[in-house]
GROMACS .gro file of C-alpha atoms in nm:
model
  240
    1MET     CA    1   2.617   0.386   6.186
    2GLY     CA    2   2.286   0.295   6.024
    3ALA     CA    3   2.259   0.642   5.873
    4VAL     CA    4   2.608   0.616   5.727
    5PHE     CA    5   2.522   0.274   5.576
    6MET     CA    6   2.204   0.416   5.423
    7LYS     CA    7   2.400   0.702   5.263
    8LEU     CA    8   2.660   0.465   5.126
    9CYS     CA    9   2.393   0.233   4.991
   10CYS     CA   10   2.206   0.515   4.824
   11CYS     CA   11   2.525   0.648   4.671
   12CYS     CA   12   2.608   0.304   4.536
   13CYS     CA   13   2.261   0.262   4.393
   14ILE     CA   14   2.274   0.601   4.226
   15ALA     CA   15   2.617   0.525   4.087
   16ASP     CA   16   2.492   0.194   3.948
   17ASP     CA   17   2.198   0.366   3.780
   18ASP     CA   18   2.430   0.623   3.627
   19ASP     CA   19   2.655   0.346   3.500
   20ASP     CA   20   2.356   0.170   3.343
   21ASP     CA   21   2.254   0.493   3.170
   22GLU     CA   22   2.606   0.546   3.042
   23LYS     CA   23   2.612   0.190   2.912
   24GLN     CA   24   2.305   0.254   2.697
   25PRO     CA   25   2.443   0.310   2.345
   26LEU     CA   26   2.336   0.622   2.160
   27VAL     CA   27   2.370   0.430   1.833
   28PRO     CA   28   2.231   0.075   1.796
   29GLN     CA   29   2.479  -0.211   1.801
   30ASP     CA   30   2.411  -0.265   1.431
   31PRO     CA   31   2.333   0.068   1.259
   32LEU     CA   32   2.209  -0.118   0.952
   33GLU     CA   33   1.943  -0.301   1.152
   34TYR     CA   34   1.718   0.005   1.161
   35PHE     CA   35   1.746   0.061   0.787
   36ASN     CA   36   1.687  -0.308   0.718
   37ARG     CA   37   1.368  -0.291   0.922
   38GLU     CA   38   1.255   0.016   0.731
   39VAL     CA   39   1.325  -0.151   0.398
   40GLN     CA   40   1.136  -0.462   0.505
   41LYS     CA   41   0.848  -0.248   0.627
   42ARG     CA   42   0.833  -0.076   0.289
   43ARG     CA   43   0.833  -0.411   0.110
   44ASP     CA   44   0.556  -0.538   0.335
   45GLU     CA   45   0.350  -0.230   0.257
   46GLU     CA   46   0.397  -0.282  -0.116
   47THR     CA   47   0.310  -0.650  -0.089
   48ASN     CA   48  -0.001  -0.551   0.102
   49LEU     CA   49  -0.125  -0.355  -0.200
   50TRP     CA   50  -0.188  -0.658  -0.420
   51SER     CA   51  -0.554  -0.743  -0.474
   52GLU     CA   52  -0.503  -1.118  -0.485
   53PRO     CA   53  -0.292  -1.220  -0.181
   54GLY     CA   54  -0.264  -1.586  -0.282
   55ASP     CA   55  -0.135  -1.516  -0.633
   56PRO     CA   56   0.248  -1.506  -0.624
   57SER     CA   57   0.269  -1.387  -0.984
   58HIS     CA   58   0.019  -1.103  -0.924
   59SER     CA   59  -0.167  -1.183  -1.244
   60GLU     CA   60  -0.514  -1.296  -1.135
   61ARG     CA   61  -0.682  -0.957  -1.157
   62GLN     CA   62  -0.635  -0.715  -1.442
   63ASP     CA   63  -0.529  -0.431  -1.215
   64ASP     CA   64  -0.273  -0.658  -1.047
   65ARG     CA   65  -0.146  -0.761  -1.389
   66VAL     CA   66  -0.116  -0.401  -1.503
   67LEU     CA   67   0.061  -0.285  -1.187
   68TYR     CA   68   0.301  -0.580  -1.203
   69SER     CA   69   0.376  -0.505  -1.570
   70LEU     CA   70   0.437  -0.140  -1.490
   71LEU     CA   71   0.681  -0.230  -1.213
   72GLN     CA   72   0.864  -0.475  -1.436
   73ALA     CA   73   0.883  -0.223  -1.720
   74ARG     CA   74   1.018   0.046  -1.487
   75ASN     CA   75   1.288  -0.192  -1.361
   76LYS     CA   76   1.409  -0.226  -1.721
   77THR     CA   77   1.400   0.147  -1.790
   78ARG     CA   78   1.686   0.384  -1.726
   79MET     CA   79   1.626   0.580  -1.409
   80GLY     CA   80   1.564   0.948  -1.478
   81SER     CA   81   1.452   0.895  -1.837
   82THR     CA   82   1.119   1.019  -1.968
   83GLY     CA   83   0.983   0.665  -1.979
   84TYR     CA   84   1.088   0.603  -1.619
   85ARG     CA   85   0.907   0.916  -1.501
   86ARG     CA   86   0.592   0.827  -1.693
   87LEU     CA   87   0.587   0.477  -1.549
   88SER     CA   88   0.641   0.613  -1.198
   89VAL     CA   89   0.341   0.844  -1.237
   90ASP     CA   90   0.120   0.555  -1.354
   91ILE     CA   91   0.241   0.330  -1.073
   92GLU     CA   92   0.173   0.589  -0.806
   93ALA     CA   93  -0.171   0.662  -0.953
   94MET     CA   94  -0.270   0.296  -0.923
   95ARG     CA   95  -0.128   0.269  -0.574
   96ASP     CA   96  -0.306   0.586  -0.468
   97THR     CA   97  -0.635   0.436  -0.585
   98ARG     CA   98  -0.575   0.127  -0.373
   99ARG     CA   99  -0.465   0.331  -0.073
  100GLU     CA  100  -0.781   0.540  -0.101
  101VAL     CA  101  -0.996   0.228  -0.069
  102ARG     CA  102  -0.787   0.101   0.220
  103ASP     CA  103  -0.812   0.440   0.395
  104LYS     CA  104  -1.191   0.419   0.377
  105TRP     CA  105  -1.184   0.082   0.552
  106LYS     CA  106  -0.943   0.216   0.810
  107THR     CA  107  -1.164   0.518   0.876
  108ILE     CA  108  -1.464   0.295   0.951
  109LEU     CA  109  -1.264   0.062   1.176
  110GLU     CA  110  -1.124   0.353   1.373
  111ASN     CA  111  -1.472   0.497   1.408
  112LEU     CA  112  -1.581   0.164   1.555
  113GLY     CA  113  -1.310   0.203   1.817
  114PHE     CA  114  -1.035  -0.007   1.661
  115MET     CA  115  -0.775   0.269   1.642
  116ALA     CA  116  -0.484   0.050   1.745
  117GLU     CA  117  -0.598  -0.262   1.561
  118ALA     CA  118  -0.707  -0.112   1.227
  119ASP     CA  119  -0.375  -0.159   1.048
  120SER     CA  120  -0.334  -0.519   1.158
  121LEU     CA  121  -0.693  -0.602   1.063
  122LEU     CA  122  -0.634  -0.463   0.715
  123THR     CA  123  -0.299  -0.631   0.659
  124VAL     CA  124  -0.318  -0.936   0.436
  125SER     CA  125   0.002  -1.127   0.367
  126ALA     CA  126   0.091  -1.298   0.042
  127GLY     CA  127   0.046  -1.636   0.211
  128ALA     CA  128  -0.320  -1.576   0.299
  129SER     CA  129  -0.561  -1.834   0.163
  130ASN     CA  130  -0.937  -1.858   0.122
  131ASP     CA  131  -0.916  -2.212   0.257
  132ARG     CA  132  -0.841  -2.075   0.604
  133MET     CA  133  -1.152  -1.859   0.618
  134ARG     CA  134  -1.400  -1.935   0.893
  135ASN     CA  135  -1.715  -1.807   0.723
  136ALA     CA  136  -1.650  -1.761   0.353
  137PRO     CA  137  -2.015  -1.755   0.231
  138ALA     CA  138  -2.116  -1.479   0.474
  139ALA     CA  139  -1.801  -1.282   0.398
  140ARG     CA  140  -1.863  -1.303   0.023
  141ALA     CA  141  -2.226  -1.198   0.060
  142MET     CA  142  -2.122  -0.900   0.270
  143LEU     CA  143  -1.850  -0.802   0.023
  144LYS     CA  144  -2.108  -0.802  -0.255
  145THR     CA  145  -2.335  -0.580  -0.044
  146LEU     CA  146  -2.052  -0.336   0.021
  147HIS     CA  147  -1.974  -0.326  -0.350
  148THR     CA  148  -2.331  -0.268  -0.466
  149GLU     CA  149  -2.481  -0.063  -0.182
  150THR     CA  150  -2.190   0.165  -0.088
  151SER     CA  151  -1.917   0.363  -0.263
  152ILE     CA  152  -1.638   0.218  -0.051
  153PHE     CA  153  -1.482   0.080  -0.370
  154ASN     CA  154  -1.382   0.313  -0.653
  155SER     CA  155  -1.457   0.081  -0.940
  156ARG     CA  156  -1.749  -0.115  -1.078
  157GLU     CA  157  -1.511  -0.404  -1.132
  158PRO     CA  158  -1.542  -0.694  -0.884
  159PRO     CA  159  -1.386  -0.596  -0.549
  160PRO     CA  160  -1.043  -0.735  -0.456
  161GLU     CA  161  -1.036  -1.073  -0.287
  162ARG     CA  162  -0.816  -0.937  -0.008
  163TYR     CA  163  -1.121  -0.766   0.144
  164LEU     CA  164  -1.301  -1.099   0.154
  165LEU     CA  165  -1.035  -1.218   0.399
  166ILE     CA  166  -1.068  -0.898   0.602
  167LEU     CA  167  -1.445  -0.936   0.625
  168ASP     CA  168  -1.397  -1.291   0.749
  169ARG     CA  169  -1.193  -1.148   1.036
  170LEU     CA  170  -1.462  -0.892   1.113
  171LEU     CA  171  -1.726  -1.166   1.116
  172TYR     CA  172  -1.513  -1.364   1.361
  173LEU     CA  173  -1.489  -1.055   1.584
  174ASP     CA  174  -1.868  -1.001   1.551
  175ILE     CA  175  -1.828  -0.647   1.417
  176ALA     CA  176  -1.903  -0.709   1.049
  177GLU     CA  177  -2.265  -0.591   1.070
  178ASP     CA  178  -2.157  -0.273   1.248
  179PHE     CA  179  -1.892  -0.218   0.982
  180LEU     CA  180  -2.150  -0.257   0.706
  181ALA     CA  181  -2.385  -0.010   0.873
  182LYS     CA  182  -2.106   0.247   0.907
  183ALA     CA  183  -2.001   0.194   0.544
  184LYS     CA  184  -2.353   0.262   0.422
  185ARG     CA  185  -2.364   0.577   0.634
  186PHE     CA  186  -2.018   0.713   0.551
  187TYR     CA  187  -2.000   0.609   0.185
  188PRO     CA  188  -2.350   0.589   0.036
  189PRO     CA  189  -2.380   0.476  -0.327
  190LYS     CA  190  -2.329   0.748  -0.585
  191GLU     CA  191  -2.586   0.838  -0.843
  192ASP     CA  192  -2.489   0.778  -1.204
  193SER     CA  193  -2.491   1.152  -1.261
  194ASP     CA  194  -2.255   1.203  -0.969
  195GLU     CA  195  -2.026   0.919  -1.067
  196GLU     CA  196  -1.671   1.032  -1.109
  197THR     CA  197  -1.481   0.934  -1.418
  198PRO     CA  198  -1.399   0.567  -1.358
  199GLY     CA  199  -1.031   0.535  -1.288
  200LEU     CA  200  -0.918   0.178  -1.333
  201ALA     CA  201  -1.200   0.078  -1.569
  202ILE     CA  202  -1.081   0.330  -1.832
  203ASN     CA  203  -0.713   0.348  -1.757
  204LEU     CA  204  -0.626  -0.021  -1.741
  205PRO     CA  205  -0.638  -0.085  -2.119
  206LEU     CA  206  -0.455   0.241  -2.176
  207LEU     CA  207  -0.183   0.148  -1.929
  208LEU     CA  208  -0.148  -0.198  -2.079
  209ALA     CA  209  -0.108  -0.048  -2.425
  210ARG     CA  210   0.148   0.196  -2.292
  211VAL     CA  211   0.354  -0.078  -2.130
  212GLU     CA  212   0.347  -0.286  -2.448
  213ALA     CA  213   0.448   0.015  -2.652
  214MET     CA  214   0.737   0.091  -2.422
  215ASN     CA  215   0.855  -0.270  -2.429
  216GLY     CA  216   0.849  -0.255  -2.808
  217ARG     CA  217   1.039   0.070  -2.828
  218GLY     CA  218   1.315  -0.047  -2.598
  219ASN     CA  219   1.551   0.243  -2.531
  220ASP     CA  220   1.376   0.494  -2.753
  221ASP     CA  221   1.305   0.710  -2.449
  222ASP     CA  222   1.673   0.718  -2.365
  223ASP     CA  223   1.754   0.819  -2.721
  224GLU     CA  224   1.481   1.081  -2.704
  225ASP     CA  225   1.632   1.225  -2.386
  226GLU     CA  226   1.975   1.235  -2.549
  227ASN     CA  227   1.831   1.405  -2.858
  228ASP     CA  228   1.652   1.659  -2.639
  229SER     CA  229   1.978   1.721  -2.455
  230GLY     CA  230   2.161   1.764  -2.787
  231ARG     CA  231   1.903   2.011  -2.913
  232GLU     CA  232   1.930   2.210  -2.592
  233ASP     CA  233   2.310   2.218  -2.624
  234GLY     CA  234   2.277   2.334  -2.984
  235ASN     CA  235   2.037   2.609  -2.889
  236MET     CA  236   2.274   2.723  -2.618
  237SER     CA  237   2.557   2.739  -2.872
  238ASP     CA  238   2.345   2.940  -3.114
  239ARG     CA  239   2.252   3.188  -2.844
  240SER     CA  240   2.613   3.228  -2.739
   0.00000   0.00000   0.00000
């Protein structure tokens, strides 16, 4: 009798497990939830690229001002036009420069053993404030050392304030000195003769002038595309 009860119990348990598996939906209850999360993640990543986290208008630093102007200009430009493509190239170039700096920081943190925590340590939200820093003077002194004694930053311009907040976190975790030592080892300062063509220092005025020119021209790029299309159609007719 006991054996029969055991078999029945096991069968019931197995059946319950199978029912639970069958009840698990293959598609989420709200299919749009996944896409909404992805969109929000993308927005968070873009917000995380600003140099001045506490500046809602993104106009404190010149590179922030340029990138913001480029994004605004692209929003007013017809998608697919020549002007839109040019702006997209400039925007991605600036973002690539910022990502390159961030990747250097991430490389050092991962080398220190913070593989899982590197992204969170480097994430600075728009609501971050210098007033909440625990050790601002030490963080600022260390940021200056990183800027002058390593090549972790790509520009001779003052380093972004966002990294001041990150260094304050590293000081709190008592790993800032180790980070600085790794930075000096991995990214030693470059000699003037080895210095690559400065990216933002040269390109920022050029990009500003380009944005102003495009704002002044209005839809000239669209007209140019239409003219190019008309010329191509005319050439096709001549050949036929």
